[in-house]
Structures are given as C-alpha cells and as structure tokens.
Amino acid sequence: MYQFLVSFTVQPDRREDFVRAARRTARDSLANEPGSQRFEVVADEDNPDVFYLNEVYADVDAFDAHAAGPYFAAFFAEAGAYAEGPTWLMRGNVVGDKAVA
C-alpha cells in the first residue's frame, strides 16, 4: 500500500469551498479509480485554515494514475486559486509483517 499525508492552508473565506472540492475528489476517486483505497479530508484541530488529505492507494502506480486523472486535475484547478499547498508531510509504502520480522 502506498500512503501519504499532505496539508493545505486555505484562505479563511474559502474553507467550505476547499472541503467541498476535496470531498468531491475523494468521492469520485474512490468510486472510479480501482487503486484508490482511502481518501480522508481532515481539519486541523488548532488552525481552522489548515486541512490535511490522508490518502491510501494500492501502490505507487495507482497513485500515479490518480495524479494523472481528471479528479486530481479538477481539484487543483479549483483549489489552487485559494489554497496553498500541498505540503508533503509523509509518503511511502506500508511496511508488511514479513519486512519487519
């Protein structure tokens, strides 16, 4: 599994727009991209202008397909006007039990 966490800082008057755009992207990606496994929109508990996207894909190829797809492009076309980011906080492959042993 390929997983990552990114943050965005959103203009205060556009928070609802960001959440709507991110949730639409999550819905469409999960429904139409076979490798998309999880897409969560998380609000920061201390700063109302910061949001996180926590996403999980079957593998890096599935993420690359998402990044090249229409939902990713539509999200950035909209959110890019009022959100700063993404700031990559974490990304990588989940370590399986065999790799740990």
PDB file of C-alpha atoms in Angstrom, residues 8-23 41-44 46-53 75 78-79 81-84:
ATOM      1  CA  PHE A   8      -3.076  22.803   2.644  1.00  0.00           C
ATOM      2  CA  THR A   9      -3.507  26.282   4.092  1.00  0.00           C
ATOM      3  CA  VAL A  10      -6.783  27.756   2.881  1.00  0.00           C
ATOM      4  CA  GLN A  11      -7.985  31.351   2.754  1.00  0.00           C
ATOM      5  CA  PRO A  12     -10.433  31.769   5.664  1.00  0.00           C
ATOM      6  CA  ASP A  13     -13.367  32.759   3.488  1.00  0.00           C
ATOM      7  CA  ARG A  14     -12.856  29.709   1.219  1.00  0.00           C
ATOM      8  CA  ARG A  15     -12.721  26.892   3.819  1.00  0.00           C
ATOM      9  CA  GLU A  16     -16.108  25.483   2.835  1.00  0.00           C
ATOM     10  CA  ASP A  17     -15.136  25.610  -0.847  1.00  0.00           C
ATOM     11  CA  PHE A  18     -11.968  23.648  -0.110  1.00  0.00           C
ATOM     12  CA  VAL A  19     -13.781  20.995   1.897  1.00  0.00           C
ATOM     13  CA  ARG A  20     -16.428  20.638  -0.818  1.00  0.00           C
ATOM     14  CA  ALA A  21     -13.789  20.287  -3.563  1.00  0.00           C
ATOM     15  CA  ALA A  22     -11.678  17.827  -1.575  1.00  0.00           C
ATOM     16  CA  ARG A  23     -14.673  15.681  -0.595  1.00  0.00           C
ATOM     17  CA  VAL A  41     -10.266  15.201   4.461  1.00  0.00           C
ATOM     18  CA  VAL A  42      -9.129  16.212   7.955  1.00  0.00           C
ATOM     19  CA  ALA A  43      -9.448  19.638   9.618  1.00  0.00           C
ATOM     20  CA  ASP A  44      -6.578  20.723  11.870  1.00  0.00           C
ATOM     21  CA  ASP A  46      -5.712  24.123  16.226  1.00  0.00           C
ATOM     22  CA  ASN A  47      -5.774  26.100  12.988  1.00  0.00           C
ATOM     23  CA  PRO A  48      -9.101  26.317  11.128  1.00  0.00           C
ATOM     24  CA  ASP A  49      -7.302  27.343   7.927  1.00  0.00           C
ATOM     25  CA  VAL A  50      -5.276  24.108   7.693  1.00  0.00           C
ATOM     26  CA  PHE A  51      -6.595  20.897   6.192  1.00  0.00           C
ATOM     27  CA  TYR A  52      -4.952  17.523   5.602  1.00  0.00           C
ATOM     28  CA  LEU A  53      -5.580  14.966   2.908  1.00  0.00           C
ATOM     29  CA  PHE A  75      -9.274  19.683  -7.656  1.00  0.00           C
ATOM     30  CA  GLU A  78     -10.246  24.938  -8.313  1.00  0.00           C
ATOM     31  CA  ALA A  79      -8.357  24.810  -5.008  1.00  0.00           C
ATOM     32  CA  ALA A  81      -6.994  29.690  -6.507  1.00  0.00           C
ATOM     33  CA  TYR A  82      -7.436  29.830  -2.729  1.00  0.00           C
ATOM     34  CA  ALA A  83      -5.263  27.170  -1.088  1.00  0.00           C
ATOM     35  CA  GLU A  84      -1.520  26.989  -0.546  1.00  0.00           C
TER      36      GLU A  84
END
